[in-house]
Amino acid sequence: MRWWSAANLVSNAGTWMQLTVQNLLVLQITGSAAATGLSLSVQAAPGLLMGLFGGAVVDRWPRKVTAAVSQAALGLVAFTTAALVAFGELNVGILMALAAVTGLIATVDGPACALLGNDLVPVKDVPSAIAVGSLVHSVGRLAGTALAAVAVAFLGTASAYAANGLSFLCVAAVIPFLRPVQAPPAPTPPAPHPVPGSSHRPGSAREGLAFYRRRPRLMALAGITGLSAVFGRNYGLTLAVLVTGPLQAGAAAFGTVSTVLAVGGMAGAVLAARLRSPSVRLVGALAAAGGLLQAVAGFSPSLAILLIMVLPMAVVESVSDTAGTTVLQTDPPAHMRGRVLGVWRSASTVWGLMGPPLLGLLMELAGARGTLAVGGLLIAGAVGAGALLHHRRHTPAAVLPELAGPALPATAVARPETLRAAA
């Protein structure tokens, strides 16, 4: 697990180096901000359209093999892009095609690497492993963003892609030496009563979707996470407008806010490592708390007050994210987890694409402060309403004494004929 975490730290740093310079590269080639947004959409589209099938691949193939091949393929794409940039042969069409290929490979790589990391520890330590992964992601993001500026300044844009390619190969080289603690999942069992002509074949992507829809816990988790992602996590948009608008601070101030968010996220990951069996109820409670903190932060009169509010907000949301990921990756049986993560990837792509336009429209109507307040209250209110509805559904109705009928004698319990006579 230590080797896996170290390799993923390198990989995350390389990924954020590439992401940091990618928008700049698109602008350099096209000179169009619209083309920059299009390249991001093209890369996200496979997650929406092919997430289910990527998860099915992960369930059918050995995880170590799948993760190693997908990491090597992502490295090849990064090296190809670096070479095209270095020789001045990269154009818009090729760039879009490479972005689409990257997104397609990621539909397999994401669930394969997530589940492989969980296999390296005992079941009771899976929440801690997920928290470590979250911490690695946050540290890699900070390191990669800083290294990107240095690499571009001294070596050029192509160096960031080359470094990312090397980081993928680093992970691929470590995988063959990993020794999972948990046994590999058994093959998908056959359906007990197969229906002729049914599209839900054992091991199929549709079987994974059907399983997901039959799990109320997973559906509730998707609802909570979707609301939080759309109305509560797009701080690169909402807090940027708040800081540079009503608070009348500059871009450097927003950089400080972003740093505090990152620090809070890492602190939350450390706290989340102590979780053992998180529940959807815990995820909902933390999401509601984060929403209320966000609503209060929206009315911050100064940058200093905003920074004070942002830190606990980031901590609570980081713990909530880790708890939700733990439920998502441990609730399904082992042979279904890849497909469940595939369903989740498709759903998360939907709310990832919906969030910025909806928040942009809301800010046009209510401003940055109103958007943060309305979004936070909407999250907290929806979670509270869902919890109340769940409580009412699972609380048995009281039977009035006059409607219950006369009590049967104790001897009737052992005499079926007495029960029939009483009925």
mmCIF file with all atom_site columns, N, CA, C and O in Angstrom, residues 184-209:
data_model
loop_
_atom_site.group_PDB
_atom_site.id
_atom_site.type_symbol
_atom_site.label_atom_id
_atom_site.label_alt_id
_atom_site.label_comp_id
_atom_site.label_asym_id
_atom_site.label_entity_id
_atom_site.label_seq_id
_atom_site.pdbx_PDB_ins_code
_atom_site.Cartn_x
_atom_site.Cartn_y
_atom_site.Cartn_z
_atom_site.occupancy
_atom_site.B_iso_or_equiv
_atom_site.pdbx_formal_charge
_atom_site.auth_seq_id
_atom_site.auth_comp_id
_atom_site.auth_asym_id
_atom_site.auth_atom_id
_atom_site.pdbx_PDB_model_num
ATOM 1   N N  . PRO A 1 184 ? -9.156  -11.945 -4.973  1.00 0.00 ? 184 PRO A N  1
ATOM 2   C CA . PRO A 1 184 ? -9.807  -11.355 -6.145  1.00 0.00 ? 184 PRO A CA 1
ATOM 3   C C  . PRO A 1 184 ? -11.265 -11.767 -6.211  1.00 0.00 ? 184 PRO A C  1
ATOM 4   O O  . PRO A 1 184 ? -11.647 -12.834 -5.734  1.00 0.00 ? 184 PRO A O  1
ATOM 5   N N  . PRO A 1 185 ? -12.120 -10.902 -6.779  1.00 0.00 ? 185 PRO A N  1
ATOM 6   C CA . PRO A 1 185 ? -13.546 -11.229 -6.842  1.00 0.00 ? 185 PRO A CA 1
ATOM 7   C C  . PRO A 1 185 ? -13.810 -12.463 -7.676  1.00 0.00 ? 185 PRO A C  1
ATOM 8   O O  . PRO A 1 185 ? -13.109 -12.749 -8.647  1.00 0.00 ? 185 PRO A O  1
ATOM 9   N N  . ALA A 1 186 ? -14.811 -13.209 -7.267  1.00 0.00 ? 186 ALA A N  1
ATOM 10  C CA . ALA A 1 186 ? -15.194 -14.403 -8.021  1.00 0.00 ? 186 ALA A CA 1
ATOM 11  C C  . ALA A 1 186 ? -15.855 -13.998 -9.332  1.00 0.00 ? 186 ALA A C  1
ATOM 12  O O  . ALA A 1 186 ? -16.364 -12.887 -9.457  1.00 0.00 ? 186 ALA A O  1
ATOM 13  N N  . PRO A 1 187 ? -15.843 -14.875 -10.330 1.00 0.00 ? 187 PRO A N  1
ATOM 14  C CA . PRO A 1 187 ? -16.533 -14.558 -11.577 1.00 0.00 ? 187 PRO A CA 1
ATOM 15  C C  . PRO A 1 187 ? -18.009 -14.270 -11.336 1.00 0.00 ? 187 PRO A C  1
ATOM 16  O O  . PRO A 1 187 ? -18.600 -14.745 -10.366 1.00 0.00 ? 187 PRO A O  1
ATOM 17  N N  . THR A 1 188 ? -18.586 -13.472 -12.208 1.00 0.00 ? 188 THR A N  1
ATOM 18  C CA . THR A 1 188 ? -19.989 -13.114 -12.074 1.00 0.00 ? 188 THR A CA 1
ATOM 19  C C  . THR A 1 188 ? -20.842 -14.371 -12.087 1.00 0.00 ? 188 THR A C  1
ATOM 20  O O  . THR A 1 188 ? -20.759 -15.166 -13.019 1.00 0.00 ? 188 THR A O  1
ATOM 21  N N  . PRO A 1 189 ? -21.665 -14.589 -11.038 1.00 0.00 ? 189 PRO A N  1
ATOM 22  C CA . PRO A 1 189 ? -22.474 -15.807 -10.997 1.00 0.00 ? 189 PRO A CA 1
ATOM 23  C C  . PRO A 1 189 ? -23.567 -15.776 -12.036 1.00 0.00 ? 189 PRO A C  1
ATOM 24  O O  . PRO A 1 189 ? -24.038 -14.711 -12.420 1.00 0.00 ? 189 PRO A O  1
ATOM 25  N N  . PRO A 1 190 ? -24.000 -16.950 -12.520 1.00 0.00 ? 190 PRO A N  1
ATOM 26  C CA . PRO A 1 190 ? -25.070 -16.968 -13.506 1.00 0.00 ? 190 PRO A CA 1
ATOM 27  C C  . PRO A 1 190 ? -26.391 -16.546 -12.893 1.00 0.00 ? 190 PRO A C  1
ATOM 28  O O  . PRO A 1 190 ? -26.614 -16.695 -11.697 1.00 0.00 ? 190 PRO A O  1
ATOM 29  N N  . ALA A 1 191 ? -27.274 -16.028 -13.732 1.00 0.00 ? 191 ALA A N  1
ATOM 30  C CA . ALA A 1 191 ? -28.597 -15.625 -13.257 1.00 0.00 ? 191 ALA A CA 1
ATOM 31  C C  . ALA A 1 191 ? -29.375 -16.854 -12.837 1.00 0.00 ? 191 ALA A C  1
ATOM 32  O O  . ALA A 1 191 ? -29.351 -17.882 -13.514 1.00 0.00 ? 191 ALA A O  1
ATOM 33  N N  . PRO A 1 192 ? -30.106 -16.807 -11.689 1.00 0.00 ? 192 PRO A N  1
ATOM 34  C CA . PRO A 1 192 ? -30.820 -17.993 -11.219 1.00 0.00 ? 192 PRO A CA 1
ATOM 35  C C  . PRO A 1 192 ? -31.950 -18.410 -12.149 1.00 0.00 ? 192 PRO A C  1
ATOM 36  O O  . PRO A 1 192 ? -32.222 -19.588 -12.305 1.00 0.00 ? 192 PRO A O  1
ATOM 37  N N  . HIS A 1 193 ? -32.624 -17.451 -12.757 1.00 0.00 ? 193 HIS A N  1
ATOM 38  C CA . HIS A 1 193 ? -33.719 -17.753 -13.674 1.00 0.00 ? 193 HIS A CA 1
ATOM 39  C C  . HIS A 1 193 ? -33.570 -16.885 -14.922 1.00 0.00 ? 193 HIS A C  1
ATOM 40  O O  . HIS A 1 193 ? -34.216 -15.840 -15.049 1.00 0.00 ? 193 HIS A O  1
ATOM 41  N N  . PRO A 1 194 ? -32.680 -17.227 -15.827 1.00 0.00 ? 194 PRO A N  1
ATOM 42  C CA . PRO A 1 194 ? -32.466 -16.392 -16.993 1.00 0.00 ? 194 PRO A CA 1
ATOM 43  C C  . PRO A 1 194 ? -33.721 -16.306 -17.842 1.00 0.00 ? 194 PRO A C  1
ATOM 44  O O  . PRO A 1 194 ? -34.428 -17.278 -18.042 1.00 0.00 ? 194 PRO A O  1
ATOM 45  N N  . VAL A 1 195 ? -34.006 -15.112 -18.308 1.00 0.00 ? 195 VAL A N  1
ATOM 46  C CA . VAL A 1 195 ? -35.162 -14.870 -19.157 1.00 0.00 ? 195 VAL A CA 1
ATOM 47  C C  . VAL A 1 195 ? -34.705 -14.854 -20.610 1.00 0.00 ? 195 VAL A C  1
ATOM 48  O O  . VAL A 1 195 ? -33.783 -14.115 -20.960 1.00 0.00 ? 195 VAL A O  1
ATOM 49  N N  . PRO A 1 196 ? -35.293 -15.685 -21.464 1.00 0.00 ? 196 PRO A N  1
ATOM 50  C CA . PRO A 1 196 ? -34.888 -15.687 -22.870 1.00 0.00 ? 196 PRO A CA 1
ATOM 51  C C  . PRO A 1 196 ? -35.054 -14.302 -23.477 1.00 0.00 ? 196 PRO A C  1
ATOM 52  O O  . PRO A 1 196 ? -36.077 -13.645 -23.313 1.00 0.00 ? 196 PRO A O  1
ATOM 53  N N  . GLY A 1 197 ? -34.011 -13.861 -24.160 1.00 0.00 ? 197 GLY A N  1
ATOM 54  C CA . GLY A 1 197 ? -34.057 -12.569 -24.828 1.00 0.00 ? 197 GLY A CA 1
ATOM 55  C C  . GLY A 1 197 ? -33.782 -11.390 -23.916 1.00 0.00 ? 197 GLY A C  1
ATOM 56  O O  . GLY A 1 197 ? -33.831 -10.251 -24.345 1.00 0.00 ? 197 GLY A O  1
ATOM 57  N N  . SER A 1 198 ? -33.524 -11.633 -22.612 1.00 0.00 ? 198 SER A N  1
ATOM 58  C CA . SER A 1 198 ? -33.266 -10.533 -21.693 1.00 0.00 ? 198 SER A CA 1
ATOM 59  C C  . SER A 1 198 ? -31.910 -9.914  -21.973 1.00 0.00 ? 198 SER A C  1
ATOM 60  O O  . SER A 1 198 ? -30.933 -10.599 -22.273 1.00 0.00 ? 198 SER A O  1
ATOM 61  N N  . SER A 1 199 ? -31.835 -8.585  -21.871 1.00 0.00 ? 199 SER A N  1
ATOM 62  C CA . SER A 1 199 ? -30.576 -7.887  -22.110 1.00 0.00 ? 199 SER A CA 1
ATOM 63  C C  . SER A 1 199 ? -29.706 -7.837  -20.875 1.00 0.00 ? 199 SER A C  1
ATOM 64  O O  . SER A 1 199 ? -28.572 -7.409  -20.948 1.00 0.00 ? 199 SER A O  1
ATOM 65  N N  . HIS A 1 200 ? -30.229 -8.255  -19.709 1.00 0.00 ? 200 HIS A N  1
ATOM 66  C CA . HIS A 1 200 ? -29.460 -8.222  -18.475 1.00 0.00 ? 200 HIS A CA 1
ATOM 67  C C  . HIS A 1 200 ? -28.669 -9.508  -18.321 1.00 0.00 ? 200 HIS A C  1
ATOM 68  O O  . HIS A 1 200 ? -28.930 -10.325 -17.443 1.00 0.00 ? 200 HIS A O  1
ATOM 69  N N  . ARG A 1 201 ? -27.699 -9.722  -19.171 1.00 0.00 ? 201 ARG A N  1
ATOM 70  C CA . ARG A 1 201 ? -26.861 -10.917 -19.101 1.00 0.00 ? 201 ARG A CA 1
ATOM 71  C C  . ARG A 1 201 ? -25.911 -10.790 -17.914 1.00 0.00 ? 201 ARG A C  1
ATOM 72  O O  . ARG A 1 201 ? -25.499 -9.691  -17.554 1.00 0.00 ? 201 ARG A O  1
ATOM 73  N N  . PRO A 1 202 ? -25.533 -11.932 -17.295 1.00 0.00 ? 202 PRO A N  1
ATOM 74  C CA . PRO A 1 202 ? -24.550 -11.887 -16.217 1.00 0.00 ? 202 PRO A CA 1
ATOM 75  C C  . PRO A 1 202 ? -23.261 -11.236 -16.706 1.00 0.00 ? 202 PRO A C  1
ATOM 76  O O  . PRO A 1 202 ? -22.721 -11.596 -17.745 1.00 0.00 ? 202 PRO A O  1
ATOM 77  N N  . GLY A 1 203 ? -22.774 -10.255 -15.959 1.00 0.00 ? 203 GLY A N  1
ATOM 78  C CA . GLY A 1 203 ? -21.554 -9.559  -16.327 1.00 0.00 ? 203 GLY A CA 1
ATOM 79  C C  . GLY A 1 203 ? -21.765 -8.393  -17.260 1.00 0.00 ? 203 GLY A C  1
ATOM 80  O O  . GLY A 1 203 ? -20.807 -7.708  -17.615 1.00 0.00 ? 203 GLY A O  1
ATOM 81  N N  . SER A 1 204 ? -23.012 -8.104  -17.675 1.00 0.00 ? 204 SER A N  1
ATOM 82  C CA . SER A 1 204 ? -23.261 -7.032  -18.627 1.00 0.00 ? 204 SER A CA 1
ATOM 83  C C  . SER A 1 204 ? -23.322 -5.685  -17.920 1.00 0.00 ? 204 SER A C  1
ATOM 84  O O  . SER A 1 204 ? -23.536 -5.598  -16.710 1.00 0.00 ? 204 SER A O  1
ATOM 85  N N  . ALA A 1 205 ? -23.163 -4.616  -18.701 1.00 0.00 ? 205 ALA A N  1
ATOM 86  C CA . ALA A 1 205 ? -23.243 -3.274  -18.148 1.00 0.00 ? 205 ALA A CA 1
ATOM 87  C C  . ALA A 1 205 ? -24.649 -2.976  -17.647 1.00 0.00 ? 205 ALA A C  1
ATOM 88  O O  . ALA A 1 205 ? -24.837 -2.341  -16.610 1.00 0.00 ? 205 ALA A O  1
ATOM 89  N N  . ARG A 1 206 ? -25.663 -3.459  -18.356 1.00 0.00 ? 206 ARG A N  1
ATOM 90  C CA . ARG A 1 206 ? -27.042 -3.204  -17.929 1.00 0.00 ? 206 ARG A CA 1
ATOM 91  C C  . ARG A 1 206 ? -27.362 -3.901  -16.615 1.00 0.00 ? 206 ARG A C  1
ATOM 92  O O  . ARG A 1 206 ? -28.184 -3.419  -15.833 1.00 0.00 ? 206 ARG A O  1
ATOM 93  N N  . GLU A 1 207 ? -26.734 -5.042  -16.375 1.00 0.00 ? 207 GLU A N  1
ATOM 94  C CA . GLU A 1 207 ? -26.933 -5.710  -15.094 1.00 0.00 ? 207 GLU A CA 1
ATOM 95  C C  . GLU A 1 207 ? -26.432 -4.821  -13.960 1.00 0.00 ? 207 GLU A C  1
ATOM 96  O O  . GLU A 1 207 ? -27.046 -4.751  -12.889 1.00 0.00 ? 207 GLU A O  1
ATOM 97  N N  . GLY A 1 208 ? -25.304 -4.137  -14.193 1.00 0.00 ? 208 GLY A N  1
ATOM 98  C CA . GLY A 1 208 ? -24.790 -3.217  -13.184 1.00 0.00 ? 208 GLY A CA 1
ATOM 99  C C  . GLY A 1 208 ? -25.734 -2.060  -12.929 1.00 0.00 ? 208 GLY A C  1
ATOM 100 O O  . GLY A 1 208 ? -25.959 -1.656  -11.782 1.00 0.00 ? 208 GLY A O  1
ATOM 101 N N  . LEU A 1 209 ? -26.336 -1.514  -13.988 1.00 0.00 ? 209 LEU A N  1
ATOM 102 C CA . LEU A 1 209 ? -27.290 -0.425  -13.821 1.00 0.00 ? 209 LEU A CA 1
ATOM 103 C C  . LEU A 1 209 ? -28.529 -0.893  -13.071 1.00 0.00 ? 209 LEU A C  1
ATOM 104 O O  . LEU A 1 209 ? -29.049 -0.193  -12.182 1.00 0.00 ? 209 LEU A O  1
#
